[in-house]
Amino acid sequence: MTGPARERAGANGAKQRLVVGVSGSSAPQLAVKFLELARELGTVETHLVMSQGARLSIELELRKDPAEVEKLADVVHDPRDLGAAVSSGSFPTLGMVVVPCSMRTLAAIATGNSDNLVARAADVTLKERRPLVLVARETPLNYIHIENMKRVTLAGGTILPPVLSFYHQPRTVDDLLGQVCGKVLDQFGIANDAYRRWTG
């Protein structure tokens, strides 16, 4: 996508805003599921920033046009537009999630290397002391990955890897995606029933 941010018709400006970054990691299915859940809830206005790597992953792994994923968001920002609204701390948001988060994007955030809008928006989220959740998707991890996760955590971010859980008795891949995305929504205090919770 090029040019200024595009807003989906009917987006409610009164909703609280949530920035959703999507990087070039494997598993763009997580981003799609998260955007679908957020849209179904109808309680937040999603501001989507997809990196060029994310667009490639969507084409290769989902066999979809990235424009189809963009339609799930309320507002779409060009990843090259460092002057976008989400690049400023004066633009109020609930925070930001990067889902999935590649190790390259993690490194950029950990070192303050804001050369694209995903990294810049994350940097702003940290400096404004808003929740930043990185759904870091890589395995196994090397020492550099772990150090970068440590740096982001010490700066106030949350590392939330898409770890498989089975206490909710998942039966499909969608159930597994829902559980991860539900836990992300929990980090922002967004009520959801994306997965069956443990009650003892």
PDB file of C-alpha atoms in Angstrom:
ATOM      1  CA  MET A   1       0.000   0.000   0.000  1.00  0.00           C
ATOM      2  CA  THR A   2       1.266   3.481  -0.803  1.00  0.00           C
ATOM      3  CA  GLY A   3       0.137   6.959   0.109  1.00  0.00           C
ATOM      4  CA  PRO A   4      -1.557   8.139   3.319  1.00  0.00           C
ATOM      5  CA  ALA A   5      -3.370   5.898   5.766  1.00  0.00           C
ATOM      6  CA  ARG A   6      -6.624   4.419   4.506  1.00  0.00           C
ATOM      7  CA  GLU A   7      -9.586   4.182   6.875  1.00  0.00           C
ATOM      8  CA  ARG A   8     -12.251   1.508   6.495  1.00  0.00           C
ATOM      9  CA  ALA A   9     -15.717   2.904   5.930  1.00  0.00           C
ATOM     10  CA  GLY A  10     -17.752   3.079   9.116  1.00  0.00           C
ATOM     11  CA  ALA A  11     -14.762   2.979  11.493  1.00  0.00           C
ATOM     12  CA  ASN A  12     -15.814   4.398  14.826  1.00  0.00           C
ATOM     13  CA  GLY A  13     -13.403   7.138  15.896  1.00  0.00           C
ATOM     14  CA  ALA A  14     -14.711   6.890  19.477  1.00  0.00           C
ATOM     15  CA  LYS A  15     -13.195   3.450  19.977  1.00  0.00           C
ATOM     16  CA  GLN A  16      -9.833   3.099  21.666  1.00  0.00           C
ATOM     17  CA  ARG A  17      -7.040   2.575  19.180  1.00  0.00           C
ATOM     18  CA  LEU A  18      -4.727  -0.416  19.061  1.00  0.00           C
ATOM     19  CA  VAL A  19      -1.685  -0.517  16.783  1.00  0.00           C
ATOM     20  CA  VAL A  20      -1.155  -3.888  15.105  1.00  0.00           C
ATOM     21  CA  GLY A  21       2.238  -4.465  13.533  1.00  0.00           C
ATOM     22  CA  VAL A  22       2.848  -7.483  11.320  1.00  0.00           C
ATOM     23  CA  SER A  23       6.438  -8.454  10.494  1.00  0.00           C
ATOM     24  CA  GLY A  24       7.931 -10.914   8.036  1.00  0.00           C
ATOM     25  CA  SER A  25       8.057 -13.894  10.355  1.00  0.00           C
ATOM     26  CA  SER A  26       6.438 -17.190   9.527  1.00  0.00           C
ATOM     27  CA  ALA A  27       2.859 -17.658  10.813  1.00  0.00           C
ATOM     28  CA  PRO A  28       0.962 -14.663   9.416  1.00  0.00           C
ATOM     29  CA  GLN A  29      -2.081 -16.744  10.364  1.00  0.00           C
ATOM     30  CA  LEU A  30      -1.646 -15.247  13.831  1.00  0.00           C
ATOM     31  CA  ALA A  31      -2.078 -11.724  12.475  1.00  0.00           C
ATOM     32  CA  VAL A  32      -5.174 -12.685  10.526  1.00  0.00           C
ATOM     33  CA  LYS A  33      -6.757 -14.375  13.542  1.00  0.00           C
ATOM     34  CA  PHE A  34      -5.959 -11.422  15.782  1.00  0.00           C
ATOM     35  CA  LEU A  35      -7.462  -8.907  13.359  1.00  0.00           C
ATOM     36  CA  GLU A  36     -10.548 -11.096  12.929  1.00  0.00           C
ATOM     37  CA  LEU A  37     -11.063 -11.314  16.694  1.00  0.00           C
ATOM     38  CA  ALA A  38     -10.568  -7.571  17.171  1.00  0.00           C
ATOM     39  CA  ARG A  39     -13.057  -6.848  14.426  1.00  0.00           C
ATOM     40  CA  GLU A  40     -15.632  -9.265  15.868  1.00  0.00           C
ATOM     41  CA  LEU A  41     -15.299  -7.697  19.323  1.00  0.00           C
ATOM     42  CA  GLY A  42     -15.944  -4.250  17.885  1.00  0.00           C
ATOM     43  CA  THR A  43     -14.412  -2.541  20.930  1.00  0.00           C
ATOM     44  CA  VAL A  44     -11.149  -1.288  19.435  1.00  0.00           C
ATOM     45  CA  GLU A  45     -10.052   0.563  16.324  1.00  0.00           C
ATOM     46  CA  THR A  46      -7.140  -1.321  14.765  1.00  0.00           C
ATOM     47  CA  HIS A  47      -4.293   0.558  13.100  1.00  0.00           C
ATOM     48  CA  LEU A  48      -2.410  -1.898  10.905  1.00  0.00           C
ATOM     49  CA  VAL A  49       1.221  -1.609   9.800  1.00  0.00           C
ATOM     50  CA  MET A  50       2.494  -4.500   7.666  1.00  0.00           C
ATOM     51  CA  SER A  51       6.148  -4.714   6.725  1.00  0.00           C
ATOM     52  CA  GLN A  52       7.243  -5.715   3.251  1.00  0.00           C
ATOM     53  CA  GLY A  53       8.380  -9.032   4.710  1.00  0.00           C
ATOM     54  CA  ALA A  54       4.899  -9.586   6.133  1.00  0.00           C
ATOM     55  CA  ARG A  55       3.367  -9.086   2.718  1.00  0.00           C
ATOM     56  CA  LEU A  56       5.671 -11.758   1.297  1.00  0.00           C
ATOM     57  CA  SER A  57       4.857 -14.196   4.123  1.00  0.00           C
ATOM     58  CA  ILE A  58       1.137 -13.676   3.538  1.00  0.00           C
ATOM     59  CA  GLU A  59       1.541 -14.433  -0.155  1.00  0.00           C
ATOM     60  CA  LEU A  60       3.729 -17.512   0.434  1.00  0.00           C
ATOM     61  CA  GLU A  61       2.075 -19.073   3.501  1.00  0.00           C
ATOM     62  CA  LEU A  62      -1.551 -17.991   3.186  1.00  0.00           C
ATOM     63  CA  ARG A  63      -1.686 -17.840  -0.607  1.00  0.00           C
ATOM     64  CA  LYS A  64      -3.558 -14.563  -0.184  1.00  0.00           C
ATOM     65  CA  ASP A  65      -3.271 -11.048  -1.496  1.00  0.00           C
ATOM     66  CA  PRO A  66      -2.075  -8.855   1.413  1.00  0.00           C
ATOM     67  CA  ALA A  67      -4.917  -6.481   0.530  1.00  0.00           C
ATOM     68  CA  GLU A  68      -7.338  -9.108   1.861  1.00  0.00           C
ATOM     69  CA  VAL A  69      -5.645  -8.921   5.256  1.00  0.00           C
ATOM     70  CA  GLU A  70      -5.656  -5.116   5.173  1.00  0.00           C
ATOM     71  CA  LYS A  71      -9.451  -5.200   4.856  1.00  0.00           C
ATOM     72  CA  LEU A  72      -9.662  -6.686   8.362  1.00  0.00           C
ATOM     73  CA  ALA A  73      -8.225  -3.494   9.906  1.00  0.00           C
ATOM     74  CA  ASP A  74      -9.923  -0.162  10.530  1.00  0.00           C
ATOM     75  CA  VAL A  75      -6.943   1.930   9.416  1.00  0.00           C
ATOM     76  CA  VAL A  76      -3.952   0.837   7.310  1.00  0.00           C
ATOM     77  CA  HIS A  77      -0.625   2.697   7.389  1.00  0.00           C
ATOM     78  CA  ASP A  78       2.191   2.517   4.868  1.00  0.00           C
ATOM     79  CA  PRO A  79       5.239   0.945   6.609  1.00  0.00           C
ATOM     80  CA  ARG A  80       7.479   3.542   4.930  1.00  0.00           C
ATOM     81  CA  ASP A  81       5.487   6.505   6.254  1.00  0.00           C
ATOM     82  CA  LEU A  82       7.452   7.626   9.301  1.00  0.00           C
ATOM     83  CA  GLY A  83       5.158  10.641   9.513  1.00  0.00           C
ATOM     84  CA  ALA A  84       2.043   8.528  10.105  1.00  0.00           C
ATOM     85  CA  ALA A  85      -0.174   9.226  13.119  1.00  0.00           C
ATOM     86  CA  VAL A  86       1.077   6.124  14.961  1.00  0.00           C
ATOM     87  CA  SER A  87       4.656   7.448  14.797  1.00  0.00           C
ATOM     88  CA  SER A  88       3.840  10.115  17.383  1.00  0.00           C
ATOM     89  CA  GLY A  89       3.281   9.773  21.104  1.00  0.00           C
ATOM     90  CA  SER A  90       0.647  12.511  20.880  1.00  0.00           C
ATOM     91  CA  PHE A  91      -1.611  10.037  19.052  1.00  0.00           C
ATOM     92  CA  PRO A  92      -3.335   8.169  21.927  1.00  0.00           C
ATOM     93  CA  THR A  93      -3.559   4.384  21.706  1.00  0.00           C
ATOM     94  CA  LEU A  94      -4.062   1.428  24.021  1.00  0.00           C
ATOM     95  CA  GLY A  95      -0.641   0.209  22.945  1.00  0.00           C
ATOM     96  CA  MET A  96       0.775  -2.014  20.237  1.00  0.00           C
ATOM     97  CA  VAL A  97       1.140  -5.660  19.356  1.00  0.00           C
ATOM     98  CA  VAL A  98       3.545  -7.046  16.754  1.00  0.00           C
ATOM     99  CA  VAL A  99       2.046 -10.335  15.614  1.00  0.00           C
ATOM    100  CA  PRO A 100       3.995 -12.261  14.526  1.00  0.00           C
ATOM    101  CA  CYS A 101       7.283 -10.604  15.456  1.00  0.00           C
ATOM    102  CA  SER A 102      10.388 -11.643  13.523  1.00  0.00           C
ATOM    103  CA  MET A 103      13.827 -11.631  15.113  1.00  0.00           C
ATOM    104  CA  ARG A 104      14.813  -8.808  12.770  1.00  0.00           C
ATOM    105  CA  THR A 105      11.936  -6.665  14.026  1.00  0.00           C
ATOM    106  CA  LEU A 106      12.709  -7.648  17.611  1.00  0.00           C
ATOM    107  CA  ALA A 107      16.314  -6.517  17.098  1.00  0.00           C
ATOM    108  CA  ALA A 108      15.212  -3.200  15.596  1.00  0.00           C
ATOM    109  CA  ILE A 109      12.898  -2.515  18.544  1.00  0.00           C
ATOM    110  CA  ALA A 110      15.491  -3.614  21.116  1.00  0.00           C
ATOM    111  CA  THR A 111      18.093  -1.239  19.675  1.00  0.00           C
ATOM    112  CA  GLY A 112      15.805   1.686  18.812  1.00  0.00           C
ATOM    113  CA  ASN A 113      16.541   1.296  15.096  1.00  0.00           C
ATOM    114  CA  SER A 114      13.332   2.876  13.827  1.00  0.00           C
ATOM    115  CA  ASP A 115      13.882   2.741  10.080  1.00  0.00           C
ATOM    116  CA  ASN A 116      10.309   1.649   9.313  1.00  0.00           C
ATOM    117  CA  LEU A 117       6.901   2.371  10.806  1.00  0.00           C
ATOM    118  CA  VAL A 118       6.573  -0.965  12.649  1.00  0.00           C
ATOM    119  CA  ALA A 119       9.764  -0.281  14.624  1.00  0.00           C
ATOM    120  CA  ARG A 120       8.998   3.430  15.045  1.00  0.00           C
ATOM    121  CA  ALA A 121       5.481   2.800  16.378  1.00  0.00           C
ATOM    122  CA  ALA A 122       6.909   0.233  18.812  1.00  0.00           C
ATOM    123  CA  ASP A 123       9.556   2.733  19.947  1.00  0.00           C
ATOM    124  CA  VAL A 124       6.836   5.324  20.560  1.00  0.00           C
ATOM    125  CA  THR A 125       4.790   2.784  22.497  1.00  0.00           C
ATOM    126  CA  LEU A 126       7.720   2.099  24.822  1.00  0.00           C
ATOM    127  CA  LYS A 127       8.620   5.733  25.362  1.00  0.00           C
ATOM    128  CA  GLU A 128       5.017   6.581  26.213  1.00  0.00           C
ATOM    129  CA  ARG A 129       4.941   3.663  28.705  1.00  0.00           C
ATOM    130  CA  ARG A 130       2.093   1.962  26.878  1.00  0.00           C
ATOM    131  CA  PRO A 131       1.781  -1.829  26.605  1.00  0.00           C
ATOM    132  CA  LEU A 132       3.913  -3.325  23.841  1.00  0.00           C
ATOM    133  CA  VAL A 133       3.411  -7.035  23.149  1.00  0.00           C
ATOM    134  CA  LEU A 134       5.728  -8.908  20.810  1.00  0.00           C
ATOM    135  CA  VAL A 135       4.508 -12.302  19.612  1.00  0.00           C
ATOM    136  CA  ALA A 136       8.059 -13.460  18.948  1.00  0.00           C
ATOM    137  CA  ARG A 137       8.064 -16.413  16.560  1.00  0.00           C
ATOM    138  CA  GLU A 138      11.341 -18.256  16.279  1.00  0.00           C
ATOM    139  CA  THR A 139      12.786 -21.531  17.541  1.00  0.00           C
ATOM    140  CA  PRO A 140      15.304 -22.448  18.712  1.00  0.00           C
ATOM    141  CA  LEU A 141      16.564 -19.146  20.123  1.00  0.00           C
ATOM    142  CA  ASN A 142      20.169 -18.024  20.067  1.00  0.00           C
ATOM    143  CA  TYR A 143      21.841 -15.785  22.634  1.00  0.00           C
ATOM    144  CA  ILE A 144      21.289 -12.643  20.551  1.00  0.00           C
ATOM    145  CA  HIS A 145      17.535 -13.332  20.403  1.00  0.00           C
ATOM    146  CA  ILE A 146      17.403 -13.823  24.169  1.00  0.00           C
ATOM    147  CA  GLU A 147      19.408 -10.644  24.848  1.00  0.00           C
ATOM    148  CA  ASN A 148      17.091  -8.649  22.583  1.00  0.00           C
ATOM    149  CA  MET A 149      14.061 -10.066  24.395  1.00  0.00           C
ATOM    150  CA  LYS A 150      15.680  -9.080  27.696  1.00  0.00           C
ATOM    151  CA  ARG A 151      16.267  -5.519  26.481  1.00  0.00           C
ATOM    152  CA  VAL A 152      12.674  -5.099  25.335  1.00  0.00           C
ATOM    153  CA  THR A 153      11.382  -6.565  28.597  1.00  0.00           C
ATOM    154  CA  LEU A 154      13.536  -4.212  30.679  1.00  0.00           C
ATOM    155  CA  ALA A 155      12.227  -1.314  28.573  1.00  0.00           C
ATOM    156  CA  GLY A 156       8.653  -2.259  29.517  1.00  0.00           C
ATOM    157  CA  GLY A 157       7.598  -4.567  26.696  1.00  0.00           C
ATOM    158  CA  THR A 158       6.104  -8.042  26.957  1.00  0.00           C
ATOM    159  CA  ILE A 159       7.426 -11.020  25.017  1.00  0.00           C
ATOM    160  CA  LEU A 160       4.533 -13.392  24.302  1.00  0.00           C
ATOM    161  CA  PRO A 161       5.690 -16.324  22.158  1.00  0.00           C
ATOM    162  CA  PRO A 162       2.904 -18.330  20.462  1.00  0.00           C
ATOM    163  CA  VAL A 163       3.450 -21.317  22.747  1.00  0.00           C
ATOM    164  CA  LEU A 164       1.002 -24.171  22.227  1.00  0.00           C
ATOM    165  CA  SER A 165      -1.361 -24.896  25.143  1.00  0.00           C
ATOM    166  CA  PHE A 166      -3.750 -27.806  25.498  1.00  0.00           C
ATOM    167  CA  TYR A 167      -5.661 -27.213  28.730  1.00  0.00           C
ATOM    168  CA  HIS A 168      -8.463 -25.672  26.668  1.00  0.00           C
ATOM    169  CA  GLN A 169      -8.818 -28.906  24.660  1.00  0.00           C
ATOM    170  CA  PRO A 170      -8.100 -27.493  21.180  1.00  0.00           C
ATOM    171  CA  ARG A 171      -9.408 -29.500  18.256  1.00  0.00           C
ATOM    172  CA  THR A 172      -8.305 -27.362  15.331  1.00  0.00           C
ATOM    173  CA  VAL A 173      -5.443 -25.072  14.330  1.00  0.00           C
ATOM    174  CA  ASP A 174      -7.907 -22.198  14.657  1.00  0.00           C
ATOM    175  CA  ASP A 175      -8.437 -23.132  18.324  1.00  0.00           C
ATOM    176  CA  LEU A 176      -4.676 -22.867  18.888  1.00  0.00           C
ATOM    177  CA  LEU A 177      -4.498 -19.509  17.106  1.00  0.00           C
ATOM    178  CA  GLY A 178      -7.459 -18.258  19.115  1.00  0.00           C
ATOM    179  CA  GLN A 179      -5.811 -19.124  22.413  1.00  0.00           C
ATOM    180  CA  VAL A 180      -2.651 -17.186  21.563  1.00  0.00           C
ATOM    181  CA  CYS A 181      -4.582 -14.184  20.262  1.00  0.00           C
ATOM    182  CA  GLY A 182      -6.919 -14.232  23.257  1.00  0.00           C
ATOM    183  CA  LYS A 183      -3.912 -14.031  25.571  1.00  0.00           C
ATOM    184  CA  VAL A 184      -2.637 -11.046  23.578  1.00  0.00           C
ATOM    185  CA  LEU A 185      -5.986  -9.287  23.972  1.00  0.00           C
ATOM    186  CA  ASP A 186      -5.784 -10.005  27.713  1.00  0.00           C
ATOM    187  CA  GLN A 187      -2.536  -8.007  27.876  1.00  0.00           C
ATOM    188  CA  PHE A 188      -4.451  -4.883  26.860  1.00  0.00           C
ATOM    189  CA  GLY A 189      -7.380  -5.549  29.183  1.00  0.00           C
ATOM    190  CA  ILE A 190      -9.667  -6.253  26.225  1.00  0.00           C
ATOM    191  CA  ALA A 191     -12.429  -8.618  27.298  1.00  0.00           C
ATOM    192  CA  ASN A 192     -12.736 -11.623  25.000  1.00  0.00           C
ATOM    193  CA  ASP A 193     -13.840 -15.248  24.866  1.00  0.00           C
ATOM    194  CA  ALA A 194     -11.336 -16.310  22.208  1.00  0.00           C
ATOM    195  CA  TYR A 195     -10.488 -19.460  24.161  1.00  0.00           C
ATOM    196  CA  ARG A 196     -11.778 -21.573  27.025  1.00  0.00           C
ATOM    197  CA  ARG A 197     -10.140 -20.450  30.244  1.00  0.00           C
ATOM    198  CA  TRP A 198      -8.914 -22.709  32.994  1.00  0.00           C
ATOM    199  CA  THR A 199     -11.285 -22.718  35.963  1.00  0.00           C
ATOM    200  CA  GLY A 200      -9.709 -25.497  38.015  1.00  0.00           C
TER     201      GLY A 200
END
